[in-house]
XYZ file of C-alpha atoms in Angstrom:
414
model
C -63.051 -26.330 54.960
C -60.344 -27.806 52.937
C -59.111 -25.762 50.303
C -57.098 -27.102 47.294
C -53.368 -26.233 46.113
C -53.741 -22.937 44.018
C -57.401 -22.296 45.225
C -55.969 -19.529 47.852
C -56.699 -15.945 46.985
C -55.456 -13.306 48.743
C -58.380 -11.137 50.427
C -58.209 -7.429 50.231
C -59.907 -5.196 53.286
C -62.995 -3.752 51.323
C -62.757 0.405 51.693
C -65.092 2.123 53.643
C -67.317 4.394 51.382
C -67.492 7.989 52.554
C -70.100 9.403 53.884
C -72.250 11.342 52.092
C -72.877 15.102 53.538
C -76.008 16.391 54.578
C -75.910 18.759 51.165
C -75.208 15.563 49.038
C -78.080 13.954 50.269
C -80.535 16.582 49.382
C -79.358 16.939 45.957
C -79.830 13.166 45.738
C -82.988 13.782 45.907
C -83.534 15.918 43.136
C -86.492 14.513 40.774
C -86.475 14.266 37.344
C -88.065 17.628 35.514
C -87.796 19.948 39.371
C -84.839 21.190 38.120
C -84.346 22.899 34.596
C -81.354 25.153 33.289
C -81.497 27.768 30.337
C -78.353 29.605 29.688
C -79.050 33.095 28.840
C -75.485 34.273 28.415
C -72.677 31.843 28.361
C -69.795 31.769 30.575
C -66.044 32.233 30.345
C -63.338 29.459 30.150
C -64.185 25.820 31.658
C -63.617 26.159 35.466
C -66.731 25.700 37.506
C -67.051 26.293 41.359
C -66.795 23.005 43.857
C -67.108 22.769 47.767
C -65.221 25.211 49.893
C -65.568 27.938 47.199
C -66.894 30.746 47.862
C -69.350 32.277 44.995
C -70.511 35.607 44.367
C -73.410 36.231 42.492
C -76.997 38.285 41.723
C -80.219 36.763 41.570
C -83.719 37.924 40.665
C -86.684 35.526 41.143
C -89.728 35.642 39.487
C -93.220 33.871 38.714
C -93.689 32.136 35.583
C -95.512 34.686 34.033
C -92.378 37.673 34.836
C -93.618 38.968 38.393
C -90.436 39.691 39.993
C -90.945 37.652 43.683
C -87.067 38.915 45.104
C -83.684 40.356 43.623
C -80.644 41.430 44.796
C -80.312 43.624 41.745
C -81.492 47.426 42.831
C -83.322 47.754 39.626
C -86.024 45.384 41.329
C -85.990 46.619 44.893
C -82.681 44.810 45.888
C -79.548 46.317 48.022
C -77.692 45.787 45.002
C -75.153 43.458 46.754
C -74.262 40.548 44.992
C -75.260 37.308 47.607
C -71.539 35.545 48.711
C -72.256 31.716 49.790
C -68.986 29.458 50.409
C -70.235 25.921 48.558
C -70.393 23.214 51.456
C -70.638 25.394 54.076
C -73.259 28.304 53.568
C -77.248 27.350 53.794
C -78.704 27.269 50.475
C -81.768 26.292 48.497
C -81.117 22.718 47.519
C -81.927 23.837 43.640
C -79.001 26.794 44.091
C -77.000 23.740 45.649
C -77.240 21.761 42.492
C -77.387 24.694 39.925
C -74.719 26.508 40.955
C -71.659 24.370 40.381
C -72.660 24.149 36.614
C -72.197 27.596 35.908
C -68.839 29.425 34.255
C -67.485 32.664 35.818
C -70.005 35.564 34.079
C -72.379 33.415 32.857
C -76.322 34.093 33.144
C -78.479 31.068 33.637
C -82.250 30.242 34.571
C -83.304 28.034 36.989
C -86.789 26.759 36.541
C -87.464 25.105 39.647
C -90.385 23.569 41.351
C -91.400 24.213 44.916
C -89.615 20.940 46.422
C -86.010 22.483 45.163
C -86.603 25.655 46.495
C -88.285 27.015 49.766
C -90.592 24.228 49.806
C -88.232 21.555 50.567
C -89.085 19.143 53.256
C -86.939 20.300 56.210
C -85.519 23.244 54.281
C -82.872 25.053 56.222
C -83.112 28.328 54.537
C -86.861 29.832 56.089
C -88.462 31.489 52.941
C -89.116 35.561 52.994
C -92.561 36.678 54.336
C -94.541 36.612 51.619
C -92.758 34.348 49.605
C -94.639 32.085 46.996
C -92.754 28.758 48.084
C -95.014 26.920 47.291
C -95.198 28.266 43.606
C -92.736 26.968 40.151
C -90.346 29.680 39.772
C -87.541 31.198 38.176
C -84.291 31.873 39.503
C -82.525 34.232 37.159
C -78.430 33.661 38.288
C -75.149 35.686 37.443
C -72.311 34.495 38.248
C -69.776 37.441 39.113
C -66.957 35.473 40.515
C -65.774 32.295 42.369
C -62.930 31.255 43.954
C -61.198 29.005 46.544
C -62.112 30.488 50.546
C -60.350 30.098 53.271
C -63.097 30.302 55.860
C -61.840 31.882 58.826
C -64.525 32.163 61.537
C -67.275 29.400 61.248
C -70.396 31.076 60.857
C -68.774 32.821 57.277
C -68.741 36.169 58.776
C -65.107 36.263 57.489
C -63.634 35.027 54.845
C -60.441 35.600 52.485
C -59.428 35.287 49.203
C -55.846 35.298 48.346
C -54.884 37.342 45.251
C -50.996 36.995 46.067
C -49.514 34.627 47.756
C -47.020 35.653 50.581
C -43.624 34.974 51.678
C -42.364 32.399 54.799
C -45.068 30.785 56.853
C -45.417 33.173 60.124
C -48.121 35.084 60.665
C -48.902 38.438 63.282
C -50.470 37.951 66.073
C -50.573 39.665 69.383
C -48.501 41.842 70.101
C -47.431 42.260 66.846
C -46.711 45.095 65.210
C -48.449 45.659 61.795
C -48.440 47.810 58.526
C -50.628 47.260 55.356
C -52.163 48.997 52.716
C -55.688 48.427 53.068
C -58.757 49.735 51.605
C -62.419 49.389 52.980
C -65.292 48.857 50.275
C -68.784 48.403 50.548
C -70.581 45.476 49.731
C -71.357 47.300 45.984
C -68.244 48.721 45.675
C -67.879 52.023 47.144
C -64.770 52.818 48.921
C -65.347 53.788 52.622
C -61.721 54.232 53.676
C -58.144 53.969 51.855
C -54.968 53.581 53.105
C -53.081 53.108 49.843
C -50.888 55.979 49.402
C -48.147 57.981 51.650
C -47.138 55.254 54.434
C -48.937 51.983 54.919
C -51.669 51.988 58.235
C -49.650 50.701 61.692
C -50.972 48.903 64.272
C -50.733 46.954 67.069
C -52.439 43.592 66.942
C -54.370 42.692 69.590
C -55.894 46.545 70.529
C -58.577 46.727 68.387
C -56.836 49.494 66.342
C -59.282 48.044 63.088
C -61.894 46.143 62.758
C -62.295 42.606 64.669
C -63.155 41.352 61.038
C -60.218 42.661 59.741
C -57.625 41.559 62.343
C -58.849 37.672 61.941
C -58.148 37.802 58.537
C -54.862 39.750 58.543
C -53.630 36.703 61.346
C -53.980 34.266 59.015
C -51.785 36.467 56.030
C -48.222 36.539 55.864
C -45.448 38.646 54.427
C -46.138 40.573 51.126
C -49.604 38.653 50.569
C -52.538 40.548 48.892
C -55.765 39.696 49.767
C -59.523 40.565 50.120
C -60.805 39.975 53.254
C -65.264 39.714 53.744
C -66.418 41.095 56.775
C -69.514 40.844 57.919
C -71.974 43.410 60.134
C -71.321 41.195 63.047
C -67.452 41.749 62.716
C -67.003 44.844 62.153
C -66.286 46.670 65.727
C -65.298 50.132 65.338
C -61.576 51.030 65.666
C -59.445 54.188 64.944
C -58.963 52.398 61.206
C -63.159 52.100 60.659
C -64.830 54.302 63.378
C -67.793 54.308 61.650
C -69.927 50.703 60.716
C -73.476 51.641 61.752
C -75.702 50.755 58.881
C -72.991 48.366 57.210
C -74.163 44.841 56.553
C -70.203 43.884 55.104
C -67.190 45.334 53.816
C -64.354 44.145 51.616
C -60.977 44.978 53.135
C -58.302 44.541 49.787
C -55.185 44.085 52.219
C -51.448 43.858 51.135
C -49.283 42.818 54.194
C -46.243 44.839 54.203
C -44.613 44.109 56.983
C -44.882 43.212 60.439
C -42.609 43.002 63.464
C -42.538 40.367 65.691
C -43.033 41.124 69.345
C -42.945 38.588 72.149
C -44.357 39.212 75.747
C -41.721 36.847 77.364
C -43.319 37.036 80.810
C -46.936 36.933 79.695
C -47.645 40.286 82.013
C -45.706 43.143 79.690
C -42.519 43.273 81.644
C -40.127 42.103 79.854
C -40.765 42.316 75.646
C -38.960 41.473 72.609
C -39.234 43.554 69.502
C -37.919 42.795 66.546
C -36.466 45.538 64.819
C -34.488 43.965 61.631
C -35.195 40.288 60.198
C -32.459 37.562 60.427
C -31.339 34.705 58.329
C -33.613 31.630 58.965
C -36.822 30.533 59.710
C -38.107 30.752 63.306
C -37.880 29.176 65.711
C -36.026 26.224 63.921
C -32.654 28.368 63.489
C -32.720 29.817 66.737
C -30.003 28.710 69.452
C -32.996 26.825 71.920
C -30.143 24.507 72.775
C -27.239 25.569 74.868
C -24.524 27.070 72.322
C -21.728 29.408 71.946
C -23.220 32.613 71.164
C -21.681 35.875 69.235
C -23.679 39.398 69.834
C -23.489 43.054 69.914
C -25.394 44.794 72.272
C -25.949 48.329 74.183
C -27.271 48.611 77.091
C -29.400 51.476 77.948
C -31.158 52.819 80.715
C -35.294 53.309 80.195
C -34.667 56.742 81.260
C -35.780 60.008 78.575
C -32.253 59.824 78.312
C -32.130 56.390 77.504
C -28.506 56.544 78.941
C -26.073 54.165 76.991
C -23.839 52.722 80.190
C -22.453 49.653 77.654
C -21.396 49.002 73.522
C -19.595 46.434 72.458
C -18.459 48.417 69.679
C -17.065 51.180 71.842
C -16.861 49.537 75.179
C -15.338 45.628 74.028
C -12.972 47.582 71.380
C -15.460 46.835 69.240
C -15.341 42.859 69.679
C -18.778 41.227 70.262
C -19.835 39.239 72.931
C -19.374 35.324 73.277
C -20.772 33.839 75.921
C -22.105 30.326 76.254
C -25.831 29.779 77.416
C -27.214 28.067 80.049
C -24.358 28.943 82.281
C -25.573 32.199 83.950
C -23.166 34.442 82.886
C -25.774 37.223 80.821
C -28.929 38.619 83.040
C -31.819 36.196 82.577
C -33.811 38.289 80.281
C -31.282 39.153 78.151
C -30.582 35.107 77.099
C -34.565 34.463 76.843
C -34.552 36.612 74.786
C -31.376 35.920 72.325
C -32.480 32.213 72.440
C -35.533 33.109 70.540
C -33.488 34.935 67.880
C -32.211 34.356 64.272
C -29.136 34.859 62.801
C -28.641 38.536 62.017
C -31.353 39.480 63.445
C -31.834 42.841 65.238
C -33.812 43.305 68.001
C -34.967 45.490 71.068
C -35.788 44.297 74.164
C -37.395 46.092 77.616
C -36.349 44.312 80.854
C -37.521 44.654 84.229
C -34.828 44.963 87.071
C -35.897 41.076 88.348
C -34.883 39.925 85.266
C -31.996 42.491 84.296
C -29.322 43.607 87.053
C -31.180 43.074 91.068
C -29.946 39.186 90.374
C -26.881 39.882 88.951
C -23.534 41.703 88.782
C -24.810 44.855 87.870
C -22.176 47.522 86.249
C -21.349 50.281 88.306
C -23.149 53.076 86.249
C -26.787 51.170 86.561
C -28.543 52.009 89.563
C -30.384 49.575 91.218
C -33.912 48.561 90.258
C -33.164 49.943 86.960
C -35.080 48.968 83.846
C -33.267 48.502 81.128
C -33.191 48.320 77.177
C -31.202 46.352 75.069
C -30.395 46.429 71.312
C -29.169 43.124 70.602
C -27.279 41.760 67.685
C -27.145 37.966 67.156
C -24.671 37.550 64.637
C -24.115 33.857 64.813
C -24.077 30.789 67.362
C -22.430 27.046 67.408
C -24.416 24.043 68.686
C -22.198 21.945 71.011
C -20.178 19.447 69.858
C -21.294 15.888 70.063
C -18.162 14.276 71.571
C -19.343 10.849 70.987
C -16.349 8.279 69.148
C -13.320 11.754 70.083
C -10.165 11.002 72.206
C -9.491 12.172 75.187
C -6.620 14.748 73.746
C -9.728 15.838 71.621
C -12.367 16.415 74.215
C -9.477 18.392 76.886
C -8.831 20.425 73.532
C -12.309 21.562 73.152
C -12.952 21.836 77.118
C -10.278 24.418 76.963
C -12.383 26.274 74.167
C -15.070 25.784 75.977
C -13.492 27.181 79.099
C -11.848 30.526 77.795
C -15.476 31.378 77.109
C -16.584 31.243 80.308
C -15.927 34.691 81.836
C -18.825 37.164 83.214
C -17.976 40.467 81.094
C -19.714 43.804 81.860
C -23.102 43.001 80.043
């Protein structure tokens, strides 16, 4: 084909339309007059709920002429629980699915609705009640108590968070971590089952079922100083030394403020050798820890893991108070003691239990530490230096630094 001077037009890839979800299509097929809305008491501010919301709300069906069919409401037979659905994710009648995002936080609405937007749906994936008149126009009587954005954190919704206050840094506990929280349990209505608000904040160890499974998904996805409410459902809620009774609860609410938690690495993977954390550096892990081969700076004391716990080193009484430099990757600390450091901030304080394999059988050990001794250390990183890159330096330069470099390396009585 020939084309002309100034006939050539530049040809844009056409975008690829997005799929539309299985919840979209039903509510395409809505018809005209199945679905009506009456607002019975009108709403506060503009904000309306949208996928990955979750809602919580009451309902109370009934016939056209008043019968009441269902409620959550215990005025008409109900548990009095308001129903929780996250939008996009939970099953719902396709009339709810349509209805729902329309309404304002508090308002009361009602939802005429034929029986092709409610249980009588073709292919309906929420199976009516026994008994149920699906295939009758009814009305769906809706308040809307809340709404908010979910983070969804197993997949069949049996927990789920909302964040009231967000938290500080990024890391989160996990096992072994060690944990404390103000937390109290509530019922689905509202009644408080246990509090831990007052007097010290609850400890535990993540990981031992010390609360609720529920509970400890939600508090591993929370970080420091964040307040949330964590839903729990029956299915989560194992019993634990925080909640040792559930029997006959279908959820709780957990309202959970994270105090603190200290971080605790199993270095080995089989208990032997463990990092606490006991005070909080400067820096974000792990990207201002010394991974690399550097100078390091640290107090430390040794201790035996005797009832004693027998001091036999301290840089601040045994170095004349001088920390200790050493450079890693050159075998001149134990081999759990380095691990260790290397995964440490900064200023950072911690505590760390060391088998003899990885303390003192493969190494010089002092005089005063028996052998196969286990050993504790409290270790002080106060500050490290990355090697230099000696790239474009002189030879006078790089002999200068080699010398530095050098002086440093000296085995002293760790």
């Amino acid at each position: 084909m020939d084309v002309g001077e100034g006939a050539v037009q530049e040809i844009e890839p056409q975008k690829k339309e997005k799929e539309p979800t299985e919840d979209e299509k039903r509510r395409q097929k809505i018809a005209p007059g199945t679905l009506m809305k009456a607002v019975v008491r009108p709403g506060g501010g503009d904000a309306t709920p949208s996928d990955n919301y979750q809602v919580v709300y009451h309902y109370t069906v009934r016939t056209l002429d008043g019968v009441v069919v269902e409620s959550s409401r215990s005025e008409y037979g109900g548990k009095g629980i308001p129903i929780r659905h996250v939008l996009g994710k939970s099953k719902m009648i396709v009339g709810l699915l349509e209805g729902i995002p329309t309404m304002l936080k508090g308002e009361i609405a009602m939802f005429k609705m034929k029986p092709q937007v409610h249980y009588g749906e073709d292919d309906c994936p929420v199976v009516a009640p026994s008994s149920f008149p699906k295939d009758d126009e009814l009305h769906f009587e809706i308040e809307m108590i809340d709404f908010f954005k979910a983070k969804v954190i197993s997949d069949d919704l049996g927990v789920v968070k909302k964040v009231i206050t967000e938290g500080q840094g990024w890391e989160c506990p996990r096992e072994p971590y060690e944990v404390k929280a103000w937390i109290c349990a509530k019922t689905g209505d509202g009644k408080v089952i246990v509090t831990r608000t007052q007097g010290e904040p609850f400890f535990f160890n993540f990981g031992k079922s010390e609360v609720p499974k529920g509970l400890e998904m939600g508090i591993g996805t929370m970080t420091r100083e964040e307040k949330a409410v964590i839903y729990v459902t029956s299915q989560y809620l194992t019993t634990s030394p925080f909640l040792p009774a559930v029997e006959g609860l279908e959820e709780v609410h957990f309202e959970v403020e994270l105090v603190h938690f200290i971080q605790v690495r199993d270095m080995l993977g089989d208990g032997r050798l463990i990092k606490r954390r006991i005070r909080d550096g400067k820096g974000e892990f792990p990207m201002d820890c010394p991974l690399q081969d550097s100078l390091l700076r640290v107090h430390y004391k040794g201790m035996l893991q005797n009832e004693e716990k027998t001091i036999f080193f301290d840089t601040r009484v045994d170095n004349h108070g001088q920390p200790l430099e050493f450079c890693s990757g050159e075998g001149l600390v134990p081999e759990g003691f380095e691990m260790c450091v290397r995964l440490m901030v900064p200023e950072e304080i911690a505590l760390v239990t060391c088998p003899p394999d990885y303390a003192y059988d493969k190494f010089p050990r002092p005089a005063n530490v028996p052998e196969g001794a286990h050993i504790q250390w409290e270790i002080e990183l106060l500050g490290f230096e990355m090697p230099k890159d000696w790239t474009g330096l002189n030879f006078q330069t790089i002999m200068e630094e080699a010398e530095k470099i050098r002086n440093t390396v000296c085995i002293i009585n760790i």
